[in-house]
Amino acid sequence: MIFSSSLLENAVNEFAKLPGIGKKTALRLVLHLIKQDNAEVNQFSEVIAKMRNEIKFCRRCYNISDAALCNICSNAMRRQDMLCVVENIRDVIAIESTQQFNGIYHVLGGIISPLDGIGPEELTIDSLVDRISKEGITEIIFALSPTIQGDTTIYYISKKLAAQGAKPRPVKITTIARGISFGGELEYADEMTLAKSISNRIPVENFILSGS
Amino acid sequence: MIFSSSLLENAVNEFAKLPGIGKKTALRLVLHLIKQDNAEVNQFSEVIAKMRNEIKFCRRCYNISDAALCNICSNAMRRQDMLCVVENIRDVIAIESTQQFNGIYHVLGGIISPLDGIGPEELTIDSLVDRISKEGITEIIFALSPTIQGDTTIYYISKKLAAQGAKPRPVKITTIARGISFGGELEYADEMTLAKSISNRIPVENFILSGS
């Protein structure tokens, strides 16, 4: 692509560095911004820079945060003894958007995946184990990807907690239910999911009580 | 989507204002920027703001420009008597990228389309007619969309030029060739295009000389 303006070219190149955005899409976005008011584009630019310069990671749960402690950790209305373990920040946003969980989080920063060179020491597992004994957690909910890597991570952390021994009280360890998606059709579900959903079947009265 | 950080939320909302970018894509882009160095994100932000604040439109051809006169208009190596009329800036970039045209441009800012409320007075047609008589243009190449609106615009401008009368010398008016795309298959071409490509057939010697 040949540009007659270096201002335009630089802007297109910056946008094209973003994941999933090629040169043509970048050009479309930049030409859109050119049509907007200066004030609006300056606001866009300032909000992005401010976000990058001021954003922090919560020192307790590693979630994205405006302050040293995130909104969720510092919210006294939430149960501080129920901990949901997730892979990344996107998962926190997804679970928060369901408005079904009223506890706190712990962001691992990934899952154990030796093929990708991610071992337990790359994740925030030590800090998690530390929190569980110090903060008086009574239930840990694992909300990790339903893959071999996710299961390995759950297994590794559970073993580590059992080895710890010095727990002040027994901790309940659960994982989010796996089964047929809401609105999904049985004939299109894969065998593994269908098999799990049969072996982990739930009594109908529970089902009705849970209101789903 | 529920965010635990207002910095994150604002940045996602700004990205989601861009065309073709929804909330989920915006979040993906923002989380990508969070992983980058501060310096890199500040550069992104500065380049975008600088582009919007400093970009100009060439006072002669209405192309995007860093200065009052664009690189193409001020380039003495280009033929200043051959003028290519295009709809928008994207078309200038597309034609420049072929490296086959060595003249100058005129950006109309659209084509005549009464259904969309675009009449001749919304476009830079008066300025085009003015340029042609003043600048000693010898050939006008129309590179407009091959649609009824494009043809109407060509017809309107040609009539206006003929009515002008006061031309210093005869101007040749051409339009870009329409026919089968390079690599296209005849059986999939629409009837209109195929019919045009037959009625506007070119001698084989010309074809070989043009090197395509």
XYZ file of C-alpha atoms in Angstrom:
424
model
C 0.000 0.000 0.000
C 1.416 3.386 -1.017
C 0.356 6.459 0.964
C 0.776 10.071 -0.057
C 0.782 11.197 3.588
C 3.228 9.982 6.217
C 0.832 10.956 9.027
C -1.750 8.627 7.508
C 0.820 5.898 6.909
C 2.095 5.989 10.506
C -1.414 5.831 11.914
C -2.324 2.885 9.658
C 0.880 1.079 10.677
C 0.102 1.565 14.370
C -3.407 0.134 13.983
C -2.089 -2.750 11.878
C 0.119 -3.831 14.820
C -3.012 -4.818 16.755
C -3.944 -8.507 16.624
C -6.429 -9.461 13.897
C -6.204 -6.059 12.177
C -4.627 -6.012 8.725
C -3.571 -3.034 6.606
C -6.960 -2.643 4.893
C -8.943 -2.716 8.139
C -6.414 -0.326 9.707
C -6.924 2.098 6.821
C -10.702 1.876 7.235
C -10.395 2.667 10.959
C -8.026 5.600 10.374
C -10.246 7.086 7.641
C -13.158 6.772 10.073
C -11.184 8.688 12.730
C -10.312 11.403 10.184
C -14.050 11.993 9.713
C -14.557 12.466 13.487
C -14.043 15.692 15.459
C -10.531 16.405 16.725
C -11.835 16.390 20.300
C -13.263 12.916 19.912
C -10.054 11.459 18.480
C -7.985 13.168 21.185
C -10.247 11.600 23.788
C -9.759 8.173 22.174
C -6.013 8.646 22.251
C -5.927 9.939 25.848
C -8.162 7.202 27.247
C -5.928 4.503 25.718
C -2.690 6.075 26.996
C -4.157 6.742 30.456
C -5.408 3.163 30.658
C -1.963 1.738 29.874
C -0.086 4.115 32.170
C -2.360 3.879 35.200
C -3.718 0.355 35.156
C -2.522 -1.972 37.917
C -2.870 -5.600 38.819
C -4.561 -6.303 42.151
C -1.862 -7.373 44.626
C -4.189 -9.971 46.118
C -5.999 -11.648 43.180
C -3.978 -10.400 40.137
C -7.136 -9.104 38.476
C -6.909 -5.852 36.526
C -7.490 -2.920 38.836
C -7.567 0.876 39.148
C -6.049 0.755 42.660
C -3.639 -1.525 44.547
C -6.606 -3.698 45.572
C -9.290 -4.371 42.944
C -12.992 -3.453 43.256
C -13.911 -7.071 43.850
C -11.354 -7.741 46.613
C -12.180 -4.490 48.380
C -15.964 -4.984 48.194
C -17.197 -5.805 51.719
C -20.555 -6.988 50.298
C -18.897 -10.017 48.655
C -18.166 -13.317 50.418
C -14.476 -13.239 51.223
C -14.321 -16.972 51.996
C -15.398 -18.263 48.554
C -12.624 -18.162 45.977
C -12.997 -18.703 42.230
C -9.768 -19.705 40.454
C -9.619 -18.557 36.798
C -7.071 -18.559 34.018
C -7.136 -14.893 33.016
C -8.822 -11.505 33.280
C -11.222 -12.262 30.443
C -12.664 -15.109 32.537
C -13.246 -12.752 35.475
C -15.212 -10.437 33.160
C -17.199 -13.388 31.762
C -18.137 -14.703 35.216
C -18.906 -11.221 36.581
C -21.214 -10.627 33.621
C -23.361 -13.628 34.692
C -23.961 -11.892 38.071
C -24.163 -15.371 39.652
C -20.975 -15.330 41.721
C -20.604 -13.255 44.855
C -17.183 -14.352 46.104
C -13.632 -13.309 45.234
C -11.212 -14.404 42.491
C -7.688 -15.592 41.942
C -6.207 -15.095 38.453
C -3.601 -17.786 37.687
C -2.248 -16.059 34.561
C -2.594 -19.250 32.481
C -2.823 -23.003 32.976
C -0.110 -25.633 33.246
C 0.863 -26.538 29.669
C 4.337 -28.096 29.313
C 4.083 -28.061 25.492
C 3.804 -24.248 25.578
C 6.551 -24.027 28.188
C 4.153 -22.998 30.983
C 4.970 -24.786 34.234
C 3.509 -24.205 37.713
C 6.212 -21.640 38.558
C 5.020 -19.350 35.705
C 1.591 -19.118 37.363
C 0.429 -17.514 40.606
C -0.085 -20.920 42.277
C 2.200 -20.277 45.283
C 0.365 -17.084 46.052
C -2.957 -18.972 45.747
C -1.878 -21.675 48.212
C -0.687 -18.948 50.557
C -4.008 -17.084 50.335
C -6.043 -20.214 51.069
C -4.306 -20.869 54.358
C -4.106 -17.198 55.383
C -7.487 -15.838 54.343
C -9.694 -18.557 55.818
C -11.173 -19.634 52.467
C -13.877 -22.305 52.858
C -14.626 -23.087 49.211
C -12.438 -23.027 46.093
C -14.257 -23.113 42.744
C -12.067 -23.984 39.759
C -13.384 -22.263 36.610
C -10.667 -23.395 34.196
C -10.842 -24.513 30.549
C -12.350 -28.014 30.224
C -9.158 -29.413 28.661
C -6.386 -31.800 29.684
C -4.307 -28.745 30.672
C -7.139 -27.349 32.792
C -7.654 -30.697 34.527
C -3.897 -31.051 35.110
C -3.836 -27.618 36.738
C -6.754 -28.514 39.032
C -5.050 -31.798 39.973
C -1.709 -30.086 40.657
C -3.225 -27.394 42.880
C -5.425 -29.892 44.783
C -2.379 -32.097 45.514
C -0.418 -29.058 46.660
C -3.220 -28.022 49.016
C -3.484 -31.560 50.419
C 0.304 -31.636 50.958
C 0.127 -28.303 52.781
C -1.612 -30.052 55.690
C -1.554 -26.929 57.880
C -5.033 -25.807 56.831
C -6.966 -24.094 59.638
C -10.232 -25.779 58.518
C -11.397 -28.159 55.774
C -11.670 -26.500 52.371
C -14.352 -27.585 49.869
C -12.952 -27.862 46.337
C -15.373 -27.742 43.391
C -15.238 -27.172 39.653
C -17.842 -25.557 37.402
C -20.369 -28.027 35.922
C -19.596 -29.456 32.501
C -22.413 -30.653 30.307
C -24.667 -29.757 27.439
C -24.799 -26.003 26.726
C -28.059 -24.226 27.404
C -29.993 -24.324 24.115
C -27.566 -26.912 22.692
C -28.806 -29.968 20.853
C -27.849 -33.456 22.024
C -27.114 -34.783 18.530
C -24.447 -32.106 17.941
C -22.734 -32.466 21.337
C -19.379 -34.276 21.259
C -19.213 -37.752 22.862
C -16.929 -36.646 25.700
C -19.270 -33.859 26.821
C -22.351 -36.053 26.493
C -20.658 -38.879 28.442
C -19.647 -36.461 31.233
C -23.133 -34.988 31.360
C -24.598 -38.478 31.862
C -22.115 -39.584 34.512
C -22.519 -36.273 36.377
C -26.318 -36.220 36.077
C -28.185 -34.120 38.650
C -31.431 -34.890 40.503
C -34.354 -33.040 38.912
C -35.379 -31.384 42.227
C -31.904 -29.713 42.429
C -32.281 -28.642 38.851
C -35.637 -26.977 39.503
C -34.405 -25.402 42.764
C -31.381 -23.866 41.027
C -33.851 -22.044 38.786
C -32.142 -22.654 35.464
C -20.104 -6.954 30.100
C -19.176 -6.006 33.667
C -15.681 -4.612 34.319
C -13.954 -4.331 37.665
C -11.804 -1.439 36.382
C -13.144 1.822 34.993
C -9.857 2.485 33.124
C -10.352 -0.810 31.295
C -14.035 -0.121 30.695
C -13.390 3.335 29.206
C -10.686 2.004 26.886
C -12.951 -0.829 25.709
C -15.796 1.634 25.090
C -13.517 3.886 23.011
C -12.384 0.989 20.804
C -15.962 -0.271 20.472
C -16.926 3.081 18.873
C -14.831 2.189 15.819
C -16.738 0.691 12.870
C -16.853 -3.112 12.771
C -15.424 -3.467 16.285
C -17.747 -4.897 18.936
C -17.267 -5.092 22.697
C -15.525 -8.478 22.611
C -13.023 -7.461 19.921
C -12.437 -4.168 21.744
C -11.637 -6.075 24.944
C -9.213 -8.314 23.056
C -7.423 -5.266 21.614
C -7.226 -3.508 24.993
C -5.891 -6.629 26.748
C -3.289 -6.863 23.981
C -2.231 -3.247 24.630
C -1.992 -3.934 28.381
C 0.600 -6.618 27.616
C 2.725 -4.146 25.590
C 5.292 -1.716 26.989
C 4.017 1.659 28.173
C 6.243 3.379 25.599
C 4.704 1.420 22.755
C 1.123 2.206 23.791
C 1.995 5.875 24.305
C 3.420 5.919 20.790
C 0.209 4.354 19.430
C -1.843 6.987 21.204
C 0.375 9.901 20.129
C 0.530 8.856 16.465
C -3.283 8.663 16.273
C -3.803 12.059 17.932
C -1.058 13.706 15.865
C -2.554 12.273 12.677
C -6.010 13.680 13.457
C -4.728 17.074 14.597
C -2.230 17.702 11.810
C -3.717 16.025 8.761
C -4.921 18.315 5.990
C -6.723 17.983 2.711
C -4.764 19.084 -0.354
C -6.215 22.435 -1.483
C -5.830 21.405 -5.117
C -6.929 17.749 -5.367
C -8.628 17.161 -1.951
C -6.415 14.152 -1.286
C -5.197 13.583 2.267
C -1.988 15.485 2.866
C 0.679 16.452 5.390
C 1.026 19.957 3.909
C -1.266 22.440 2.115
C -0.373 20.749 -1.179
C -0.154 16.933 -1.221
C 2.962 14.907 -2.163
C 1.423 13.972 -5.500
C 0.462 17.504 -6.563
C 3.831 18.923 -5.523
C 5.847 16.164 -7.229
C 7.521 17.703 -10.293
C 8.340 14.223 -11.651
C 4.646 13.506 -12.257
C 2.712 14.557 -15.372
C 0.722 17.621 -14.348
C -1.519 17.481 -17.449
C -3.057 14.038 -16.868
C -5.796 14.033 -14.269
C -7.428 10.975 -12.688
C -10.859 11.628 -11.152
C -11.675 9.341 -8.200
C -14.435 9.007 -5.645
C -12.412 9.009 -2.409
C -8.994 8.795 -0.764
C -9.076 5.008 -0.625
C -9.184 4.976 -4.445
C -6.083 7.195 -4.634
C -4.240 4.701 -2.395
C -5.462 1.765 -4.527
C -4.317 3.370 -7.814
C -0.998 4.568 -6.341
C -0.321 1.023 -5.145
C -0.468 -0.248 -8.761
C 2.417 2.142 -9.650
C 0.906 2.440 -13.145
C -0.293 6.033 -13.040
C 2.078 8.976 -13.151
C -0.348 11.895 -13.316
C -2.291 13.831 -10.694
C -5.648 13.246 -9.010
C -8.900 14.918 -8.189
C -10.943 13.490 -5.285
C -14.675 14.102 -5.795
C -15.680 13.124 -2.262
C -18.371 10.744 -3.545
C -20.483 10.148 -6.645
C -23.833 11.594 -7.659
C -26.498 9.493 -5.942
C -29.891 11.212 -5.550
C -31.238 8.303 -3.463
C -28.534 8.949 -0.839
C -29.108 12.695 -1.074
C -25.791 13.335 -2.842
C -26.152 15.871 -5.655
C -23.405 17.523 -7.752
C -23.142 20.447 -5.282
C -22.031 18.066 -2.473
C -19.024 17.035 -4.573
C -15.913 18.952 -5.680
C -17.134 19.127 -9.313
C -16.974 22.929 -9.650
C -13.397 22.933 -8.481
C -12.612 20.103 -10.970
C -14.066 22.060 -13.926
C -12.132 25.091 -12.781
C -8.865 23.115 -12.583
C -9.291 21.644 -16.059
C -9.528 25.025 -17.735
C -6.837 26.659 -15.576
C -4.192 23.937 -15.298
C -3.960 22.969 -18.953
C -5.073 19.370 -18.411
C -4.924 17.291 -21.643
C -6.435 14.010 -20.435
C -9.046 13.228 -17.793
C -9.296 9.601 -16.677
C -12.455 8.740 -14.787
C -11.770 5.942 -12.266
C -15.210 5.773 -10.661
C -17.295 2.814 -9.504
C -18.740 0.852 -12.448
C -22.328 1.547 -11.358
C -25.251 3.633 -12.609
C -24.207 6.360 -10.120
C -20.626 6.297 -11.406
C -21.778 6.516 -15.034
C -24.186 9.350 -14.152
C -21.336 11.271 -12.535
C -19.106 10.802 -15.607
C -21.969 11.932 -17.878
C -22.719 14.986 -15.718
C -19.097 16.129 -15.577
C -18.545 15.556 -19.339
C -21.646 17.635 -20.157
C -20.455 20.377 -17.834
C -17.034 20.410 -19.501
C -18.624 20.559 -22.972
C -20.870 23.448 -21.865
C -17.844 25.316 -20.509
C -16.680 25.898 -24.083
C -13.812 28.126 -22.995
C -11.277 25.284 -23.037
C -7.800 26.420 -24.102
C -7.201 23.100 -25.972
C -9.126 19.864 -26.615
C -9.257 17.557 -23.579
C -9.281 13.779 -24.004
C -11.773 12.093 -21.657
C -11.329 8.401 -20.853
C -12.542 5.923 -18.284
C -10.737 2.912 -16.830
C -11.327 -0.325 -18.789
C -14.119 -2.550 -17.636
C -14.005 -6.237 -18.387
C -13.114 -9.616 -16.978
C -10.891 -9.483 -13.860
C -7.381 -10.833 -14.221
C -7.605 -14.505 -13.185
C -11.412 -14.430 -13.371
C -13.353 -17.178 -15.127
C -15.726 -16.353 -17.996
C -18.494 -18.634 -16.803
C -18.741 -16.805 -13.472
C -18.659 -13.268 -14.917
C -22.001 -11.453 -14.920
C -23.680 -10.846 -18.304
C -23.256 -7.077 -18.172
C -19.495 -7.280 -17.627
C -19.035 -9.983 -20.266
C -21.127 -8.011 -22.791
C -19.060 -4.853 -22.128
C -15.810 -6.786 -22.446
C -16.886 -8.068 -25.874
C -18.088 -4.722 -27.217
C -14.918 -3.010 -25.923
C -12.566 -5.746 -27.195
C -8.936 -4.726 -27.768
C -6.549 -5.724 -30.590
C -4.150 -8.452 -29.443
C -1.076 -6.407 -30.413
C -2.157 -3.640 -27.994
C -2.739 -6.247 -25.367
C 0.783 -7.645 -25.700
C 2.334 -4.176 -25.837
C 0.611 -3.135 -22.610
C 2.445 -6.021 -20.950
C -0.425 -7.419 -18.900
